[in-house]
Short mmCIF file of C-alpha atoms and ligand atoms in Angstrom, two decimals:
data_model
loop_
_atom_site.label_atom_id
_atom_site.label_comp_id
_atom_site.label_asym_id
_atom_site.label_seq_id
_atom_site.Cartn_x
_atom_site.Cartn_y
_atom_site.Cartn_z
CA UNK J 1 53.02 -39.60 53.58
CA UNK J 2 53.20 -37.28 50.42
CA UNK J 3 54.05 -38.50 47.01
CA UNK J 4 57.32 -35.97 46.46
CA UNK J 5 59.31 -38.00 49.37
CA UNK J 6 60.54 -41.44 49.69
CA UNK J 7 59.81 -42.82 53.16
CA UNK J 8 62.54 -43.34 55.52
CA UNK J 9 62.69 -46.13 58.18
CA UNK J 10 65.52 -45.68 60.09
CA UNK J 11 66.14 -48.03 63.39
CA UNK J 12 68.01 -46.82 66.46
CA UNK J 13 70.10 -50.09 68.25
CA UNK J 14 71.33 -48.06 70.87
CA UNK J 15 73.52 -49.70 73.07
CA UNK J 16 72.56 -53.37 71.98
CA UNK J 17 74.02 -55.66 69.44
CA UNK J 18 77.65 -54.94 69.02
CA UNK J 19 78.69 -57.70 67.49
CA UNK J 20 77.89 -61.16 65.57
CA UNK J 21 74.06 -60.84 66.47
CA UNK J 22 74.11 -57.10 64.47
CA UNK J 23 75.58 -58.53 61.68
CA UNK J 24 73.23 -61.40 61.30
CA UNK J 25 70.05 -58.54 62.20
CA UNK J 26 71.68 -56.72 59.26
CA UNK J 27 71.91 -59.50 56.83
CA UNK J 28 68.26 -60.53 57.43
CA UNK J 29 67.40 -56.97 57.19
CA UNK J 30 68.93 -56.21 53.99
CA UNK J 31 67.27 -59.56 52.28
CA UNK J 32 63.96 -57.76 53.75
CA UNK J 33 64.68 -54.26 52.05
CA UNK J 34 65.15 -55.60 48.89
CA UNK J 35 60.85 -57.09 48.65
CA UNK J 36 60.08 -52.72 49.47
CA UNK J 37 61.41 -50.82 46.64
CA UNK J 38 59.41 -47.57 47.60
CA UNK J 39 61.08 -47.20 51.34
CA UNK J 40 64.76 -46.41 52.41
CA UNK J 41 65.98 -48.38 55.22
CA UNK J 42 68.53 -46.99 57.48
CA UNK J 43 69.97 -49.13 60.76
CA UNK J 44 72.20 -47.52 63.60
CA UNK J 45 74.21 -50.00 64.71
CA UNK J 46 76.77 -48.87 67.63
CA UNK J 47 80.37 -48.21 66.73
CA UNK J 48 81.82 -51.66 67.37
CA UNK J 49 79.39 -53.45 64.52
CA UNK J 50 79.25 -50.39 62.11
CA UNK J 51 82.23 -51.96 59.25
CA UNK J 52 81.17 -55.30 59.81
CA UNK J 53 77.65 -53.82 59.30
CA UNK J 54 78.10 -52.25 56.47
CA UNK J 55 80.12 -55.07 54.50
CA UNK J 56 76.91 -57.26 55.31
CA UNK J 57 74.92 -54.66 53.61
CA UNK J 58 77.23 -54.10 50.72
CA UNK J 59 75.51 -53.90 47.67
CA UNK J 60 72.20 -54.06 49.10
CA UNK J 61 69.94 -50.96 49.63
CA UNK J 62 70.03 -51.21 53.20
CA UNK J 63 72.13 -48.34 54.22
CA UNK J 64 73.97 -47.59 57.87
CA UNK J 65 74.21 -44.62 59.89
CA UNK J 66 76.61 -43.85 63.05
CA UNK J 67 74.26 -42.95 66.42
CA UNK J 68 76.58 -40.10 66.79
CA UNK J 69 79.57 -38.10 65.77
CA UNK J 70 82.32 -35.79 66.88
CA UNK J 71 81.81 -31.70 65.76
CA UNK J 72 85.76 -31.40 65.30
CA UNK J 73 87.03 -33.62 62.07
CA UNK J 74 90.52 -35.04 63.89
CA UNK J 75 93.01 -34.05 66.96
CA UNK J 76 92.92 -35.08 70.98
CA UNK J 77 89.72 -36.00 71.53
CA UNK J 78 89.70 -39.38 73.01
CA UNK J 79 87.21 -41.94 72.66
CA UNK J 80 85.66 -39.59 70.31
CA UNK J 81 84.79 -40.73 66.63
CA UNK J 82 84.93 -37.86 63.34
CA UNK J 83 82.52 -38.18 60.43
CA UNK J 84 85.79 -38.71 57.91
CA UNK J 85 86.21 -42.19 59.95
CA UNK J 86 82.22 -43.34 59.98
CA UNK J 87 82.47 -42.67 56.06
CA UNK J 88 84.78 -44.92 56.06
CA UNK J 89 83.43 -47.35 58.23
CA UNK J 90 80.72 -47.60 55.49
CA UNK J 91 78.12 -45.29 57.07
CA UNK J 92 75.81 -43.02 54.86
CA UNK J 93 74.05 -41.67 57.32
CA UNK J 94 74.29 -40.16 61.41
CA UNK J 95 71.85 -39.76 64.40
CA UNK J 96 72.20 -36.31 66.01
CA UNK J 97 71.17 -34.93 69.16
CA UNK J 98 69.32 -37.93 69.95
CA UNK J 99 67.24 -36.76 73.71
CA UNK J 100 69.04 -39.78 75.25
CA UNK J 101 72.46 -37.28 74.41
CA UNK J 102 70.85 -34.45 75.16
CA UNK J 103 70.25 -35.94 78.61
CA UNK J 104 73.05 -38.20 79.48
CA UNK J 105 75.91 -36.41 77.77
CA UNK J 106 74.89 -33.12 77.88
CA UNK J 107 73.79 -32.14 74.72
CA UNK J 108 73.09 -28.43 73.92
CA UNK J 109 71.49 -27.26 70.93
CA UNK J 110 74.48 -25.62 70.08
CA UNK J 111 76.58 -28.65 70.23
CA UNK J 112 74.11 -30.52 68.13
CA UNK J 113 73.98 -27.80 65.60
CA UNK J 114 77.91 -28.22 65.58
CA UNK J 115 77.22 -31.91 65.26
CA UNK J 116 75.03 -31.40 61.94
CA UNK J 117 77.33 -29.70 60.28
CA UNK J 118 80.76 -31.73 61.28
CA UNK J 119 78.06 -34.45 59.61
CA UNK J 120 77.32 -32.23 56.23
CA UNK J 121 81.03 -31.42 56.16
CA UNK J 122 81.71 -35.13 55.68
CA UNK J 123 78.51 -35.81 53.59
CA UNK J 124 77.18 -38.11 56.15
CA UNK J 125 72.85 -37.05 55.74
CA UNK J 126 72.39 -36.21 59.83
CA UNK J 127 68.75 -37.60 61.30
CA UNK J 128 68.96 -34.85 63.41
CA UNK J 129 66.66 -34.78 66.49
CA UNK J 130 63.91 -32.59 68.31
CA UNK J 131 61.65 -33.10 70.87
CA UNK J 132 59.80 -32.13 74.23
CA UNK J 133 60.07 -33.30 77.77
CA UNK J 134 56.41 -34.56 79.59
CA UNK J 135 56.84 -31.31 81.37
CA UNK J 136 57.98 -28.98 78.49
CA UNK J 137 54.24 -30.92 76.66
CA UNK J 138 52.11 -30.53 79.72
CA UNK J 139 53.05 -27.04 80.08
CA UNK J 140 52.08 -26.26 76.73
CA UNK J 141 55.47 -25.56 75.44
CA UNK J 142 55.88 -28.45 72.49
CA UNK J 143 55.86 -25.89 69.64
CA UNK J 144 58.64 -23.44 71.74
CA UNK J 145 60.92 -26.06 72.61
CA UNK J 146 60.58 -27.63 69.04
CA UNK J 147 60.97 -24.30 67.34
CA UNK J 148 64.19 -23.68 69.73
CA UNK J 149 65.96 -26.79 68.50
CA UNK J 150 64.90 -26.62 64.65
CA UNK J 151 66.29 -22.83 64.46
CA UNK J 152 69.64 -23.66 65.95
CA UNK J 153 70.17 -25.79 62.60
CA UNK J 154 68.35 -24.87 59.92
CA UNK J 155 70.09 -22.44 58.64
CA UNK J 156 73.05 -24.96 58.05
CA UNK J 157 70.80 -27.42 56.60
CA UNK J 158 69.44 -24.96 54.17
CA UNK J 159 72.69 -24.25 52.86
CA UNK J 160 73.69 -27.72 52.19
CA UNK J 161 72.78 -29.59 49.23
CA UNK J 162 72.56 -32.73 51.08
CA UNK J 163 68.72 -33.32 51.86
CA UNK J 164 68.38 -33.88 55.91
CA UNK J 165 66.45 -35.74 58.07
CA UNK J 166 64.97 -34.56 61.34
CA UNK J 167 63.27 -37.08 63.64
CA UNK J 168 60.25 -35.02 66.14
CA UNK J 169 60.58 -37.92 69.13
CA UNK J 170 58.94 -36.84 72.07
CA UNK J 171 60.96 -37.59 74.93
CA UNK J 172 57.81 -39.18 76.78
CA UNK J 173 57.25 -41.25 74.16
CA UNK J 174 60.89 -43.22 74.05
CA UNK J 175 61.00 -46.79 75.31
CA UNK J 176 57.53 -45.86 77.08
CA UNK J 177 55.11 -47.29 74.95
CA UNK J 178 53.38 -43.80 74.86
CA UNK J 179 53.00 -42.66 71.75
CA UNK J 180 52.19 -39.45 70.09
CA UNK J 181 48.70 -39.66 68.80
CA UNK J 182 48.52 -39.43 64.75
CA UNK J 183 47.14 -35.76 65.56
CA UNK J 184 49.58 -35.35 68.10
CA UNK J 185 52.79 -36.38 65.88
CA UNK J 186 51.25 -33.86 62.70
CA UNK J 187 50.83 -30.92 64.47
CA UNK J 188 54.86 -31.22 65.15
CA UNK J 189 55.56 -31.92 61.64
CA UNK J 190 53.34 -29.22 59.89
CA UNK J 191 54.99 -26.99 62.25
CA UNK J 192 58.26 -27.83 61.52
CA UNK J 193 57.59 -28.21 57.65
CA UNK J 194 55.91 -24.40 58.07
CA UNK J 195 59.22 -23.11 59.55
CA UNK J 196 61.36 -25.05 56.60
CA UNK J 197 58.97 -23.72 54.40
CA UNK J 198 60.21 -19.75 55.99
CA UNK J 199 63.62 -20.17 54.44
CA UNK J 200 62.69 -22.14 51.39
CA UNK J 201 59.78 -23.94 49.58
CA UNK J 202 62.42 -26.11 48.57
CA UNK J 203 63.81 -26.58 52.32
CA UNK J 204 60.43 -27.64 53.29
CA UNK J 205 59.60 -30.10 50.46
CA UNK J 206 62.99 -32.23 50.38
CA UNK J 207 63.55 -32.64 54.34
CA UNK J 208 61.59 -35.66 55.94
CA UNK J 209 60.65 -35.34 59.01
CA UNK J 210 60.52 -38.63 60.74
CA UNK J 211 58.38 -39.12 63.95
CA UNK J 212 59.97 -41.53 66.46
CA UNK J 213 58.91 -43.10 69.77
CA UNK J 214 57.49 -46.22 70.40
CA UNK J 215 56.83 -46.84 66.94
CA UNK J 216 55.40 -49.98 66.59
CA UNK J 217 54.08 -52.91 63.73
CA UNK J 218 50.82 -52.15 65.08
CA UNK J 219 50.92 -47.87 65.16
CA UNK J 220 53.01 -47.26 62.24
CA UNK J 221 50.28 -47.10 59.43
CA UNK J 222 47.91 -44.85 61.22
CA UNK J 223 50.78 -42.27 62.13
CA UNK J 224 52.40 -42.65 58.36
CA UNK J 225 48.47 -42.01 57.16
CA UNK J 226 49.48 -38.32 58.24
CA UNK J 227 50.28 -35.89 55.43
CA UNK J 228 54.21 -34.90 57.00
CA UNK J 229 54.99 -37.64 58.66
CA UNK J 230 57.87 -39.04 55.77
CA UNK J 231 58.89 -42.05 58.19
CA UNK J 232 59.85 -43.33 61.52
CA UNK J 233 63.14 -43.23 63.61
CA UNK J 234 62.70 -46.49 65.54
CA UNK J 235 64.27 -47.89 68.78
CA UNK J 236 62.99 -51.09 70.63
CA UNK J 237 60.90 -52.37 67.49
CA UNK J 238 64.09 -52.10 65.14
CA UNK J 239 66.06 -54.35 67.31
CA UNK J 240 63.77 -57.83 65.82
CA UNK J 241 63.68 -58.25 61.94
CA UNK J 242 59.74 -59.28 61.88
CA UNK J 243 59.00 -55.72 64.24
CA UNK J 244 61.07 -53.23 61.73
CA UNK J 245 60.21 -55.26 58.63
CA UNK J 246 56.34 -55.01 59.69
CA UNK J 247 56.80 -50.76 60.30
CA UNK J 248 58.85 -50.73 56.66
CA UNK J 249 55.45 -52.47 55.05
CA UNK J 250 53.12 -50.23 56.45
CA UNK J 251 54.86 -47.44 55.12
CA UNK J 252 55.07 -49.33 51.51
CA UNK J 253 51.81 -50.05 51.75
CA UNK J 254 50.50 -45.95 51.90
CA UNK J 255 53.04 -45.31 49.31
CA UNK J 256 50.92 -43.13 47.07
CA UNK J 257 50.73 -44.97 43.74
CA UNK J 258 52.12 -41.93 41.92
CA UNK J 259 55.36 -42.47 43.86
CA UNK J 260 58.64 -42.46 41.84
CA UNK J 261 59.85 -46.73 42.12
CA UNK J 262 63.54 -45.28 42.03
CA UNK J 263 65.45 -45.35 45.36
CA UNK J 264 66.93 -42.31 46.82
C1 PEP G 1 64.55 -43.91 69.80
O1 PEP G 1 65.37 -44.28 70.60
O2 PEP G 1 64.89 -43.09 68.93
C2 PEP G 1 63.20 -44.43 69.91
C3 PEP G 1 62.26 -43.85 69.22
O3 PEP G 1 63.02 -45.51 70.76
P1 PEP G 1 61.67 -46.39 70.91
O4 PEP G 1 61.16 -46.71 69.52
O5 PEP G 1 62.11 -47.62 71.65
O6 PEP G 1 60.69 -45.56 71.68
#
């Protein structure tokens, strides 16, 4: 964690509570969010729970983002959802290029890069997503691959004004209970944070890079201890209010002191 940005919690439902049980997650979420006034919560419901979502979190500071979005903004795409209509669902924020895309639904890095800015174009803040395969890792390719998928955005996200997330989530490391070691997850970020820092200083020091995969109450501190790791993007843990609530402490608790007590 580093003292110039807030850290972000954001939790990744996936394909599970769609309906009364999100809502009720949500509303004992947002009471939680309010007793962590360094941290910025973020929950992904799925597309069926995001309004009713959203009005349970109205007025709180626990905010919602989509788990995905359409690049084109209206027109014959069916089944398909724009970023004009998860604004007004009530989102703030949207997952991109999550690996579980890029691997069921054919994700390029082109198409998320399309994705990122459909997102910025309807000033939704994209989480947008990087990360290795086992094999891409045990062939010594993590910092190719990772490079690869930063470039293909970051030149829209350093022409936006909207500060970005981008979650490193090894793909090994989702649902798997393998995690990236602390070492592991900050050799990512530095990297990433040094090829930011190529286009801007300022690129580098507003983006948070969120590390995500199998992020739990009982990991969280030691890989937020790391100087670029801003947050977490979590899946199975966000899904229980006493899991996520635990990971949101730990990341108060290493809030360095000097820390601005204004939310984002
Ligand atoms: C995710 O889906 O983004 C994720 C990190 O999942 P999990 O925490 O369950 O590994």
């Amino acid at each position: 964690m580093n003292e110039t940005r807030r850290p972000l919690i954001a939790g990744n439902w996936k394909m599970n509570r769609g309906g009364a049980s999100g809502v009720a997650l949500a509303g004992e979420l947002a009471k939680l969010v309010s007793s962590l006034p360094h941290v910025d919560m973020v929950i992904a419901p799925p597309y069926t729970a995001l309004a009713a979502c959203a009005h349970e979190c109205d007025g709180t500071r626990l905010e919602i983002a989509a788990q995905n979005v359409h690049a084109q903004q209206s027109g014959a795409f069916t089944g398909e959802i724009s970023g004009a209509m998860l604004v007004e669902a009530g989102c703030r924020w949207v997952i991109v290029g999550h690996s579980e895309r890029r691997q069921y639904s054919g994700e390029t890095d082109e198409i998320v890069a399309e994705k990122v800015e459909a997102s910025l174009r309807a000033r939704l803040v994209p989480i947008a997503c990087v990360g290795e395969t086992i094999a891409e890792r045990e062939g010594d390719r993590t910092l190719e691959v990772i490079e690869r998928q930063v470039r293909a955005f970051i030149d829209i996200i350093d022409a936006s004004d909207v500060p970005v997330a981008i979650a490193y989530e090894p793909v090994w490391a989702i649902g798997t209970g393998r995690t990236a070691g602390p070492s592991e997850a900050q050799e990512v970020h530095a990297a990433i944070r040094g090829w930011l820092g190529r286009k801007t200083t300022a690129l580098a020091s507003r983006t948070r890079i969120l590390y995500g995969g199998s992020v739990k109450a009982d990991n969280a501190r030691a890989l937020f201890a790391s100087a670029d790791v801003d947050g977490a993007l979590v899946g199975g843990a966000s899904l229980d209010a006493a899991s996520f609530g635990a990971i949101a402490r730990a990341a108060e608790a290493l809030v360095p002191r000097a820390h601005s007590n204004e939310p984002a």
